[in-house]
mmCIF file of C-alpha atoms and ligand atoms in Angstrom:
data_model
loop_
_atom_site.group_PDB
_atom_site.id
_atom_site.type_symbol
_atom_site.label_atom_id
_atom_site.label_comp_id
_atom_site.label_asym_id
_atom_site.label_seq_id
_atom_site.Cartn_x
_atom_site.Cartn_y
_atom_site.Cartn_z
ATOM 1 C CA MET E 1237 0.000 0.000 0.000
ATOM 2 C CA PRO E 1238 1.454 3.342 -0.973
ATOM 3 C CA LYS E 1239 1.715 5.949 1.788
ATOM 4 C CA LYS E 1240 -0.564 8.909 1.244
ATOM 5 C CA ILE E 1241 0.782 12.458 1.247
ATOM 6 C CA ALA E 1242 -1.725 15.308 1.243
ATOM 7 C CA ILE E 1243 -0.300 18.215 -0.718
ATOM 8 C CA LEU E 1244 -1.691 21.614 0.275
ATOM 9 C CA PRO E 1245 0.127 24.294 -1.753
ATOM 10 C CA GLY E 1246 -1.906 27.218 -0.366
ATOM 11 C CA ASP E 1247 -1.237 30.894 -1.097
ATOM 12 C CA GLY E 1248 1.449 33.243 -2.365
ATOM 13 C CA ILE E 1249 4.700 31.451 -3.102
ATOM 14 C CA GLY E 1250 3.183 28.233 -1.672
ATOM 15 C CA PRO E 1251 2.395 26.616 -5.060
ATOM 16 C CA GLU E 1252 5.845 27.526 -6.477
ATOM 17 C CA ILE E 1253 7.864 26.041 -3.653
ATOM 18 C CA VAL E 1254 5.643 22.977 -3.227
ATOM 19 C CA ALA E 1255 6.055 22.219 -6.947
ATOM 20 C CA GLU E 1256 9.813 21.954 -6.375
ATOM 21 C CA ALA E 1257 9.386 19.635 -3.392
ATOM 22 C CA VAL E 1258 7.090 17.469 -5.515
ATOM 23 C CA LYS E 1259 9.830 17.241 -8.169
ATOM 24 C CA VAL E 1260 12.078 15.782 -5.489
ATOM 25 C CA LEU E 1261 9.410 13.304 -4.348
ATOM 26 C CA GLU E 1262 8.751 12.259 -7.938
ATOM 27 C CA ARG E 1263 12.446 11.677 -8.467
ATOM 28 C CA LEU E 1264 12.608 9.459 -5.377
ATOM 29 C CA ARG E 1265 9.557 7.619 -6.595
ATOM 30 C CA GLN E 1266 11.079 6.944 -10.007
ATOM 31 C CA ASP E 1267 14.645 6.177 -8.969
ATOM 32 C CA CYS E 1268 14.520 4.897 -5.407
ATOM 33 C CA GLY E 1269 11.253 3.020 -5.105
ATOM 34 C CA LEU E 1270 9.526 5.495 -2.829
ATOM 35 C CA ASP E 1271 5.943 4.237 -2.671
ATOM 36 C CA VAL E 1272 3.717 7.282 -2.218
ATOM 37 C CA GLU E 1273 0.494 8.667 -3.542
ATOM 38 C CA LEU E 1274 0.106 12.459 -3.704
ATOM 39 C CA GLU E 1275 -3.302 14.059 -3.332
ATOM 40 C CA TYR E 1276 -3.874 17.794 -3.685
ATOM 41 C CA ALA E 1277 -6.351 19.982 -1.818
ATOM 42 C CA PRO E 1278 -6.923 23.724 -1.408
ATOM 43 C CA VAL E 1279 -6.173 25.569 1.823
ATOM 44 C CA GLY E 1280 -5.931 29.219 2.877
ATOM 45 C CA GLY E 1281 -7.018 32.220 0.825
ATOM 46 C CA VAL E 1282 -7.342 30.236 -2.401
ATOM 47 C CA ALA E 1283 -9.753 27.902 -0.640
ATOM 48 C CA TYR E 1284 -11.692 30.880 0.690
ATOM 49 C CA ASP E 1285 -12.074 32.241 -2.835
ATOM 50 C CA THR E 1286 -13.295 28.953 -4.292
ATOM 51 C CA HIS E 1287 -15.050 27.277 -1.334
ATOM 52 C CA GLY E 1288 -15.945 30.191 0.950
ATOM 53 C CA THR E 1289 -13.811 28.762 3.749
ATOM 54 C CA THR E 1290 -10.052 28.611 4.267
ATOM 55 C CA LEU E 1291 -10.220 24.993 5.413
ATOM 56 C CA PRO E 1292 -12.859 23.108 3.390
ATOM 57 C CA ASP E 1293 -14.207 19.901 4.955
ATOM 58 C CA GLU E 1294 -12.740 17.836 2.105
ATOM 59 C CA THR E 1295 -9.292 19.280 2.780
ATOM 60 C CA LEU E 1296 -9.536 18.466 6.477
ATOM 61 C CA ALA E 1297 -10.777 14.947 5.658
ATOM 62 C CA LEU E 1298 -7.896 14.393 3.247
ATOM 63 C CA ALA E 1299 -5.413 15.649 5.833
ATOM 64 C CA ARG E 1300 -6.881 13.304 8.427
ATOM 65 C CA ALA E 1301 -6.709 10.307 6.109
ATOM 66 C CA ALA E 1302 -3.148 10.995 4.921
ATOM 67 C CA ASP E 1303 0.040 9.624 6.485
ATOM 68 C CA ALA E 1304 1.643 13.034 6.148
ATOM 69 C CA ILE E 1305 0.801 16.519 4.928
ATOM 70 C CA LEU E 1306 3.016 18.873 2.957
ATOM 71 C CA LEU E 1307 1.896 22.488 3.127
ATOM 72 C CA GLY E 1308 3.215 25.560 1.304
ATOM 73 C CA ALA E 1309 1.861 28.690 2.975
ATOM 74 C CA ALA E 1310 -1.416 30.332 3.886
ATOM 75 C CA GLY E 1311 -2.358 34.002 3.862
ATOM 76 C CA GLY E 1312 -1.812 37.212 1.944
ATOM 77 C CA PRO E 1313 -2.894 40.857 1.725
ATOM 78 C CA LYS E 1314 -5.964 39.940 -0.336
ATOM 79 C CA TRP E 1315 -7.502 38.277 2.728
ATOM 80 C CA ASP E 1316 -6.113 40.583 5.437
ATOM 81 C CA GLN E 1317 -9.431 42.392 5.867
ATOM 82 C CA LEU E 1318 -11.295 39.215 6.826
ATOM 83 C CA ASP E 1319 -12.372 38.673 10.436
ATOM 84 C CA THR E 1320 -9.849 36.793 12.571
ATOM 85 C CA ALA E 1321 -12.064 33.702 12.496
ATOM 86 C CA LEU E 1322 -12.092 33.620 8.670
ATOM 87 C CA ARG E 1323 -8.455 34.424 7.972
ATOM 88 C CA PRO E 1324 -6.210 31.963 6.112
ATOM 89 C CA GLU E 1325 -3.927 31.677 9.169
ATOM 90 C CA LYS E 1326 -6.880 30.195 10.999
ATOM 91 C CA ALA E 1327 -6.893 27.246 8.586
ATOM 92 C CA LEU E 1328 -3.372 26.428 9.649
ATOM 93 C CA LEU E 1329 -4.263 26.748 13.326
ATOM 94 C CA ARG E 1330 -7.305 24.511 12.854
ATOM 95 C CA LEU E 1331 -5.300 21.869 11.015
ATOM 96 C CA ARG E 1332 -2.757 21.835 13.837
ATOM 97 C CA SER E 1333 -5.424 21.657 16.486
ATOM 98 C CA GLU E 1334 -7.856 19.194 14.830
ATOM 99 C CA LEU E 1335 -5.050 16.752 14.077
ATOM 100 C CA VAL E 1336 -3.426 17.360 17.497
ATOM 101 C CA LEU E 1337 -0.075 18.198 15.953
ATOM 102 C CA PHE E 1338 1.276 19.453 19.257
ATOM 103 C CA SER E 1339 4.991 18.939 18.726
ATOM 104 C CA ASN E 1340 6.544 21.468 16.375
ATOM 105 C CA LEU E 1341 10.160 20.829 15.449
ATOM 106 C CA ARG E 1342 12.076 23.721 13.958
ATOM 107 C CA PRO E 1343 15.684 22.835 13.236
ATOM 108 C CA THR E 1344 17.931 25.867 12.809
ATOM 109 C CA ILE E 1345 21.002 24.768 10.925
ATOM 110 C CA LEU E 1346 23.599 26.985 9.349
ATOM 111 C CA TYR E 1347 24.916 25.462 6.159
ATOM 112 C CA PRO E 1348 28.665 26.121 6.057
ATOM 113 C CA GLN E 1349 28.259 27.323 2.456
ATOM 114 C CA LEU E 1350 26.004 30.127 3.707
ATOM 115 C CA ALA E 1351 28.043 31.418 6.658
ATOM 116 C CA ASP E 1352 28.350 34.857 5.065
ATOM 117 C CA ALA E 1353 24.588 35.130 4.579
ATOM 118 C CA SER E 1354 24.022 35.260 8.359
ATOM 119 C CA SER E 1355 23.408 38.611 9.974
ATOM 120 C CA LEU E 1356 25.875 37.609 12.705
ATOM 121 C CA LYS E 1357 29.651 37.266 12.483
ATOM 122 C CA ALA E 1358 30.741 33.945 11.016
ATOM 123 C CA GLU E 1359 32.524 32.825 14.221
ATOM 124 C CA VAL E 1360 29.323 33.258 16.254
ATOM 125 C CA VAL E 1361 27.281 30.999 13.968
ATOM 126 C CA THR E 1362 29.678 28.529 12.310
ATOM 127 C CA ASP E 1363 28.398 24.958 12.801
ATOM 128 C CA LEU E 1364 25.180 26.218 14.360
ATOM 129 C CA ASP E 1365 22.651 23.408 14.813
ATOM 130 C CA ILE E 1366 19.747 24.098 17.164
ATOM 131 C CA MET E 1367 16.435 22.278 17.441
ATOM 132 C CA ILE E 1368 13.535 24.376 18.681
ATOM 133 C CA VAL E 1369 10.660 22.259 19.998
ATOM 134 C CA ARG E 1370 7.584 24.468 20.138
ATOM 135 C CA GLU E 1371 4.296 23.462 21.765
ATOM 136 C CA LEU E 1372 1.793 24.008 18.967
ATOM 137 C CA THR E 1373 -1.776 23.298 20.006
ATOM 138 C CA GLY E 1374 -2.107 25.066 23.353
ATOM 139 C CA GLY E 1375 -1.135 28.195 25.215
ATOM 140 C CA ILE E 1376 -2.369 31.651 24.342
ATOM 141 C CA TYR E 1377 -3.069 30.705 20.710
ATOM 142 C CA PHE E 1378 -5.988 28.511 21.764
ATOM 143 C CA GLY E 1379 -6.799 29.467 25.369
ATOM 144 C CA GLN E 1380 -10.380 30.305 26.345
ATOM 145 C CA PRO E 1381 -11.888 32.736 27.061
ATOM 146 C CA ARG E 1382 -10.826 35.042 24.287
ATOM 147 C CA GLY E 1383 -12.551 37.859 22.519
ATOM 148 C CA VAL E 1384 -13.413 41.532 22.465
ATOM 149 C CA ARG E 1385 -15.963 43.089 24.785
ATOM 150 C CA THR E 1386 -17.244 46.555 25.482
ATOM 151 C CA LEU E 1387 -16.847 47.782 29.033
ATOM 152 C CA GLU E 1388 -19.513 49.732 30.905
ATOM 153 C CA ASN E 1389 -17.751 52.980 30.103
ATOM 154 C CA GLY E 1390 -18.025 52.166 26.393
ATOM 155 C CA GLU E 1391 -14.332 51.345 25.972
ATOM 156 C CA ARG E 1392 -13.472 48.195 24.002
ATOM 157 C CA GLN E 1393 -11.322 45.588 25.657
ATOM 158 C CA ALA E 1394 -9.684 42.575 24.010
ATOM 159 C CA TYR E 1395 -8.418 39.547 25.891
ATOM 160 C CA ASN E 1396 -6.714 36.200 25.444
ATOM 161 C CA THR E 1397 -5.894 33.474 27.910
ATOM 162 C CA LEU E 1398 -2.520 31.816 28.383
ATOM 163 C CA VAL E 1399 -3.338 28.416 29.788
ATOM 164 C CA TYR E 1400 -1.333 25.184 29.982
ATOM 165 C CA SER E 1401 -2.481 21.980 31.613
ATOM 166 C CA GLU E 1402 -0.060 19.489 33.068
ATOM 167 C CA SER E 1403 -0.748 16.882 30.388
ATOM 168 C CA GLU E 1404 -0.037 19.380 27.606
ATOM 169 C CA ILE E 1405 3.274 20.322 29.189
ATOM 170 C CA LYS E 1406 4.187 16.691 29.777
ATOM 171 C CA ARG E 1407 3.667 15.510 26.231
ATOM 172 C CA ILE E 1408 5.710 18.306 24.653
ATOM 173 C CA ALA E 1409 8.414 17.860 27.291
ATOM 174 C CA HIS E 1410 8.573 14.119 26.531
ATOM 175 C CA SER E 1411 9.081 14.951 22.830
ATOM 176 C CA ALA E 1412 11.847 17.382 23.670
ATOM 177 C CA PHE E 1413 13.650 15.102 26.133
ATOM 178 C CA ARG E 1414 13.611 12.249 23.612
ATOM 179 C CA ILE E 1415 15.027 14.495 20.889
ATOM 180 C CA ALA E 1416 17.680 15.872 23.241
ATOM 181 C CA GLY E 1417 18.607 12.320 24.204
ATOM 182 C CA LYS E 1418 19.348 11.532 20.560
ATOM 183 C CA ARG E 1419 21.413 14.698 20.110
ATOM 184 C CA SER E 1420 23.901 16.205 22.572
ATOM 185 C CA GLY E 1421 21.842 15.482 25.678
ATOM 186 C CA LYS E 1422 21.276 19.165 26.466
ATOM 187 C CA LEU E 1423 17.796 20.628 26.826
ATOM 188 C CA CYS E 1424 16.930 24.223 27.664
ATOM 189 C CA SER E 1425 13.339 24.933 28.673
ATOM 190 C CA VAL E 1426 12.261 28.514 28.016
ATOM 191 C CA ASP E 1427 9.504 30.189 30.028
ATOM 192 C CA LYS E 1428 8.573 33.343 31.912
ATOM 193 C CA ALA E 1429 8.303 31.768 35.357
ATOM 194 C CA ASN E 1430 9.262 35.018 37.092
ATOM 195 C CA VAL E 1431 5.918 36.503 36.032
ATOM 196 C CA LEU E 1432 3.423 33.909 34.753
ATOM 197 C CA GLU E 1433 1.698 31.111 36.696
ATOM 198 C CA SER E 1434 1.449 29.041 33.530
ATOM 199 C CA SER E 1435 5.223 29.216 33.293
ATOM 200 C CA VAL E 1436 5.714 28.266 36.956
ATOM 201 C CA LEU E 1437 3.726 25.093 36.293
ATOM 202 C CA TRP E 1438 5.597 24.573 33.003
ATOM 203 C CA ARG E 1439 8.930 24.710 34.847
ATOM 204 C CA GLU E 1440 7.746 22.381 37.621
ATOM 205 C CA VAL E 1441 6.394 19.760 35.248
ATOM 206 C CA VAL E 1442 9.426 19.842 32.939
ATOM 207 C CA THR E 1443 11.756 19.569 35.947
ATOM 208 C CA GLU E 1444 9.852 16.578 37.370
ATOM 209 C CA LEU E 1445 9.934 14.815 34.027
ATOM 210 C CA GLY E 1446 13.672 15.383 33.849
ATOM 211 C CA ASN E 1447 14.084 12.608 36.444
ATOM 212 C CA GLU E 1448 12.959 10.131 33.783
ATOM 213 C CA TYR E 1449 15.747 11.273 31.457
ATOM 214 C CA PRO E 1450 18.947 11.074 33.525
ATOM 215 C CA ASP E 1451 21.080 11.329 30.364
ATOM 216 C CA VAL E 1452 19.695 14.734 29.474
ATOM 217 C CA THR E 1453 20.990 17.848 31.220
ATOM 218 C CA LEU E 1454 18.092 20.209 31.714
ATOM 219 C CA SER E 1455 18.407 23.960 32.133
ATOM 220 C CA HIS E 1456 15.821 26.741 32.296
ATOM 221 C CA MET E 1457 15.880 30.229 30.870
ATOM 222 C CA TYR E 1458 13.489 33.168 30.862
ATOM 223 C CA VAL E 1459 12.249 33.981 27.386
ATOM 224 C CA ASP E 1460 13.610 37.525 27.302
ATOM 225 C CA ASN E 1461 17.064 36.269 28.184
ATOM 226 C CA ALA E 1462 16.723 33.436 25.657
ATOM 227 C CA ALA E 1463 16.015 35.985 22.906
ATOM 228 C CA MET E 1464 19.169 37.851 23.890
ATOM 229 C CA GLN E 1465 21.302 34.706 24.183
ATOM 230 C CA LEU E 1466 20.138 33.500 20.760
ATOM 231 C CA VAL E 1467 21.714 36.507 19.088
ATOM 232 C CA ARG E 1468 24.657 36.827 21.539
ATOM 233 C CA ALA E 1469 25.920 33.237 21.691
ATOM 234 C CA PRO E 1470 23.535 30.887 19.886
ATOM 235 C CA LYS E 1471 25.874 27.908 19.974
ATOM 236 C CA GLN E 1472 25.258 27.470 23.711
ATOM 237 C CA PHE E 1473 21.905 25.900 22.738
ATOM 238 C CA ASP E 1474 21.224 22.442 21.426
ATOM 239 C CA VAL E 1475 17.528 21.663 22.010
ATOM 240 C CA ILE E 1476 15.114 24.347 23.209
ATOM 241 C CA VAL E 1477 11.597 23.496 24.390
ATOM 242 C CA THR E 1478 9.026 26.209 24.870
ATOM 243 C CA GLY E 1479 5.359 27.191 24.669
ATOM 244 C CA ASN E 1480 3.410 28.187 21.601
ATOM 245 C CA MET E 1481 3.896 31.941 21.455
ATOM 246 C CA PHE E 1482 7.435 32.049 22.842
ATOM 247 C CA GLY E 1483 8.345 29.405 20.259
ATOM 248 C CA ASP E 1484 6.770 31.408 17.462
ATOM 249 C CA ILE E 1485 8.892 34.424 18.309
ATOM 250 C CA LEU E 1486 12.158 32.661 19.136
ATOM 251 C CA SER E 1487 12.045 30.526 16.005
ATOM 252 C CA ASP E 1488 11.838 33.604 13.771
ATOM 253 C CA ALA E 1489 14.766 35.169 15.616
ATOM 254 C CA ALA E 1490 16.747 31.937 15.306
ATOM 255 C CA ALA E 1491 15.919 31.755 11.605
ATOM 256 C CA MET E 1492 17.928 34.870 10.855
ATOM 257 C CA LEU E 1493 21.041 33.320 12.396
ATOM 258 C CA THR E 1494 21.127 31.048 9.387
ATOM 259 C CA GLY E 1495 21.034 33.877 6.897
ATOM 260 C CA SER E 1496 17.595 33.291 5.481
ATOM 261 C CA ILE E 1497 14.267 32.103 6.730
ATOM 262 C CA GLY E 1498 14.061 30.547 3.247
ATOM 263 C CA MET E 1499 16.237 27.688 4.507
ATOM 264 C CA LEU E 1500 14.187 26.566 7.499
ATOM 265 C CA PRO E 1501 11.869 23.541 7.484
ATOM 266 C CA SER E 1502 9.448 22.409 10.158
ATOM 267 C CA ALA E 1503 7.529 19.354 11.271
ATOM 268 C CA SER E 1504 4.391 19.346 13.413
ATOM 269 C CA LEU E 1505 3.777 15.908 14.863
ATOM 270 C CA ASP E 1506 1.091 14.059 16.795
ATOM 271 C CA THR E 1507 1.804 11.228 19.232
ATOM 272 C CA GLN E 1508 1.816 8.641 16.401
ATOM 273 C CA GLY E 1509 4.393 10.380 14.210
ATOM 274 C CA LYS E 1510 1.857 11.631 11.734
ATOM 275 C CA GLY E 1511 2.837 15.120 10.734
ATOM 276 C CA LEU E 1512 2.317 18.298 8.837
ATOM 277 C CA TYR E 1513 5.442 19.625 7.153
ATOM 278 C CA GLU E 1514 5.890 23.204 6.052
ATOM 279 C CA PRO E 1515 8.563 25.828 5.610
ATOM 280 C CA VAL E 1516 8.875 28.225 8.558
ATOM 281 C CA HIS E 1517 8.501 31.219 6.242
ATOM 282 C CA GLY E 1518 5.108 32.441 5.073
ATOM 283 C CA SER E 1519 3.422 33.146 1.755
ATOM 284 C CA ALA E 1520 5.739 36.072 0.807
ATOM 285 C CA PRO E 1521 3.235 37.953 -1.385
ATOM 286 C CA ASP E 1522 5.889 40.539 -2.297
ATOM 287 C CA ILE E 1523 7.878 38.004 -4.338
ATOM 288 C CA THR E 1524 5.080 35.696 -5.515
ATOM 289 C CA GLY E 1525 5.255 34.521 -9.110
ATOM 290 C CA GLN E 1526 8.696 35.963 -9.825
ATOM 291 C CA GLY E 1527 10.852 32.873 -9.449
ATOM 292 C CA LEU E 1528 12.571 34.481 -6.466
ATOM 293 C CA ALA E 1529 11.343 32.156 -3.715
ATOM 294 C CA ASN E 1530 13.763 29.726 -2.133
ATOM 295 C CA PRO E 1531 12.311 26.188 -2.347
ATOM 296 C CA LEU E 1532 14.943 24.697 -0.015
ATOM 297 C CA ALA E 1533 12.918 25.116 3.204
ATOM 298 C CA THR E 1534 10.081 23.151 1.602
ATOM 299 C CA ILE E 1535 12.425 20.524 0.188
ATOM 300 C CA LEU E 1536 14.041 20.195 3.637
ATOM 301 C CA SER E 1537 10.535 19.864 5.108
ATOM 302 C CA THR E 1538 10.010 16.986 2.683
ATOM 303 C CA ALA E 1539 13.157 15.347 4.059
ATOM 304 C CA MET E 1540 11.681 15.685 7.561
ATOM 305 C CA LEU E 1541 8.448 14.142 6.267
ATOM 306 C CA LEU E 1542 10.338 11.113 4.998
ATOM 307 C CA ARG E 1543 12.251 10.810 8.254
ATOM 308 C CA TYR E 1544 9.466 11.291 10.810
ATOM 309 C CA SER E 1545 6.248 10.109 9.124
ATOM 310 C CA LEU E 1546 7.315 7.693 6.386
ATOM 311 C CA ASP E 1547 10.205 6.047 8.213
ATOM 312 C CA GLU E 1548 12.588 6.592 5.298
ATOM 313 C CA PRO E 1549 15.651 8.092 7.011
ATOM 314 C CA GLU E 1550 17.991 7.143 4.157
ATOM 315 C CA MET E 1551 15.918 9.010 1.598
ATOM 316 C CA ALA E 1552 15.788 11.998 3.956
ATOM 317 C CA LYS E 1553 19.582 11.983 4.124
ATOM 318 C CA ARG E 1554 19.815 11.784 0.353
ATOM 319 C CA ILE E 1555 17.729 14.920 0.017
ATOM 320 C CA GLU E 1556 19.860 16.742 2.574
ATOM 321 C CA ARG E 1557 23.021 15.649 0.782
ATOM 322 C CA ALA E 1558 21.586 16.752 -2.559
ATOM 323 C CA ILE E 1559 20.913 20.205 -1.096
ATOM 324 C CA SER E 1560 24.441 20.422 0.251
ATOM 325 C CA GLN E 1561 25.845 19.455 -3.136
ATOM 326 C CA THR E 1562 23.692 22.047 -4.862
ATOM 327 C CA LEU E 1563 24.937 24.741 -2.480
ATOM 328 C CA ASP E 1564 28.507 23.497 -2.948
ATOM 329 C CA ALA E 1565 28.027 23.952 -6.682
ATOM 330 C CA GLY E 1566 27.351 27.632 -5.969
ATOM 331 C CA LEU E 1567 23.651 27.767 -6.802
ATOM 332 C CA ARG E 1568 21.790 30.421 -4.800
ATOM 333 C CA THR E 1569 18.252 31.775 -4.875
ATOM 334 C CA ALA E 1570 17.961 35.550 -4.419
ATOM 335 C CA ASP E 1571 17.593 35.442 -0.622
ATOM 336 C CA ILE E 1572 20.904 33.640 -0.086
ATOM 337 C CA PHE E 1573 22.844 35.092 -3.000
ATOM 338 C CA ARG E 1574 25.790 37.256 -1.950
ATOM 339 C CA ASP E 1575 28.844 37.721 -4.153
ATOM 340 C CA VAL E 1576 29.863 34.185 -4.885
ATOM 341 C CA GLY E 1577 28.125 31.571 -6.978
ATOM 342 C CA ARG E 1578 25.254 31.918 -9.384
ATOM 343 C CA GLN E 1579 21.792 33.284 -8.756
ATOM 344 C CA VAL E 1580 19.085 30.878 -9.883
ATOM 345 C CA SER E 1581 15.298 30.864 -9.937
ATOM 346 C CA THR E 1582 12.980 28.819 -7.745
ATOM 347 C CA SER E 1583 12.541 26.113 -10.362
ATOM 348 C CA GLU E 1584 16.223 26.015 -11.343
ATOM 349 C CA MET E 1585 17.028 25.357 -7.689
ATOM 350 C CA GLY E 1586 14.439 22.560 -7.501
ATOM 351 C CA ASP E 1587 15.729 21.017 -10.742
ATOM 352 C CA ALA E 1588 19.291 21.109 -9.461
ATOM 353 C CA VAL E 1589 18.397 19.358 -6.202
ATOM 354 C CA ALA E 1590 16.374 16.682 -8.036
ATOM 355 C CA GLN E 1591 19.307 16.237 -10.414
ATOM 356 C CA ALA E 1592 21.813 15.925 -7.536
ATOM 357 C CA LEU E 1593 19.606 13.226 -5.993
ATOM 358 C CA ALA E 1594 20.177 11.058 -9.015
ATOM 359 C CA THR E 1595 23.929 11.084 -8.503
ATOM 360 C CA ASN E 1596 24.373 10.849 -4.727
HETATM 361 C C1 IPM Q 2369 4.290 30.118 12.263
HETATM 362 C C2 IPM Q 2369 3.397 31.232 11.803
HETATM 363 C C3 IPM Q 2369 1.985 30.955 12.306
HETATM 364 C C4 IPM Q 2369 2.027 30.944 13.814
HETATM 365 C C5 IPM Q 2369 0.913 31.915 11.775
HETATM 366 C C6 IPM Q 2369 0.917 32.010 10.283
HETATM 367 C C7 IPM Q 2369 -0.443 31.546 12.286
HETATM 368 O O1 IPM Q 2369 3.885 32.449 12.238
HETATM 369 O O2 IPM Q 2369 4.026 28.963 11.886
HETATM 370 O O3 IPM Q 2369 5.244 30.391 12.989
HETATM 371 O O4 IPM Q 2369 1.947 31.999 14.449
HETATM 372 O O5 IPM Q 2369 2.151 29.863 14.371
HETATM 373 MG MG1 MG Q 2370 5.803 32.337 13.193
#
């Protein structure tokens, strides 16, 4: 039985970058016996335009039935005026929540070929390899109550709730400890326990769980300090575990250490290893349709898909090697092009990676 991959290209540059990842999958299918079936469905603004909702029922059903989901991006200025509940971003949040994809892995790796694309000095970032584990289905993104109300004096007031239950903290902490155990054995939990009750509980639960992982050295850091340390001395980190909103912010900051957010993949996993894979960057409406988008984050997300949901670690490694070879050959999309090498378009980059796969 072939494994089923739901392909949700979405908005903006989504279709362009997903097309390149599909080239890579097709190549693996032809040359390496990868047994997969790809099924497409609309999500985000394009789905709103054609179906009146950013997450049509059929798309959700397909995502549920699939072994893994590859998503491009959702959102764009065309849909910015919609109510919060109707916005394309909401489709992404619903997919995460409905499928209980609570464990969001965001590897931040600096490719040696791109050291001069980082905004930090080369010696601060050389060999950088951090894994951010972000809780993805709880916290302030989903907490109730939330809304906007009008006070007695006529003033409007908006509110959200930052809530974490013990079980939510435990399951993300288990994910993070296991990952840390397979890497350097260092885990840093990031919170705001000097101010927030939810963070005090977070710290307590993570600390307790640490007893089950004697091989992992656990440390704690306040989120403001973590933001500073990430740009001061990022190599002190190996695995970081944190809540939904802190993880959202820290992962964007970490992305720039690598030179371009166009290089960063992500996986969002449930307890069974089923996952949604997407680049960390968004729909980039400013460069849509110009061949400027970097498909590597999406191709790297495809490697994560093979590793975590399809149990094909060798094929994942082949993709990563093919990307390295392509960078070695000097090919650069606009976002990572400096003075050396050759600037190529989105599809030239995808072709080159698919080509390199054949020879590695
Ligand atoms: C991300 C994005 C999303 C988030 C948005 C698009 C809802 O910023 O995946 O980091 O905030 O989680
Ligand atoms: Mg974000």
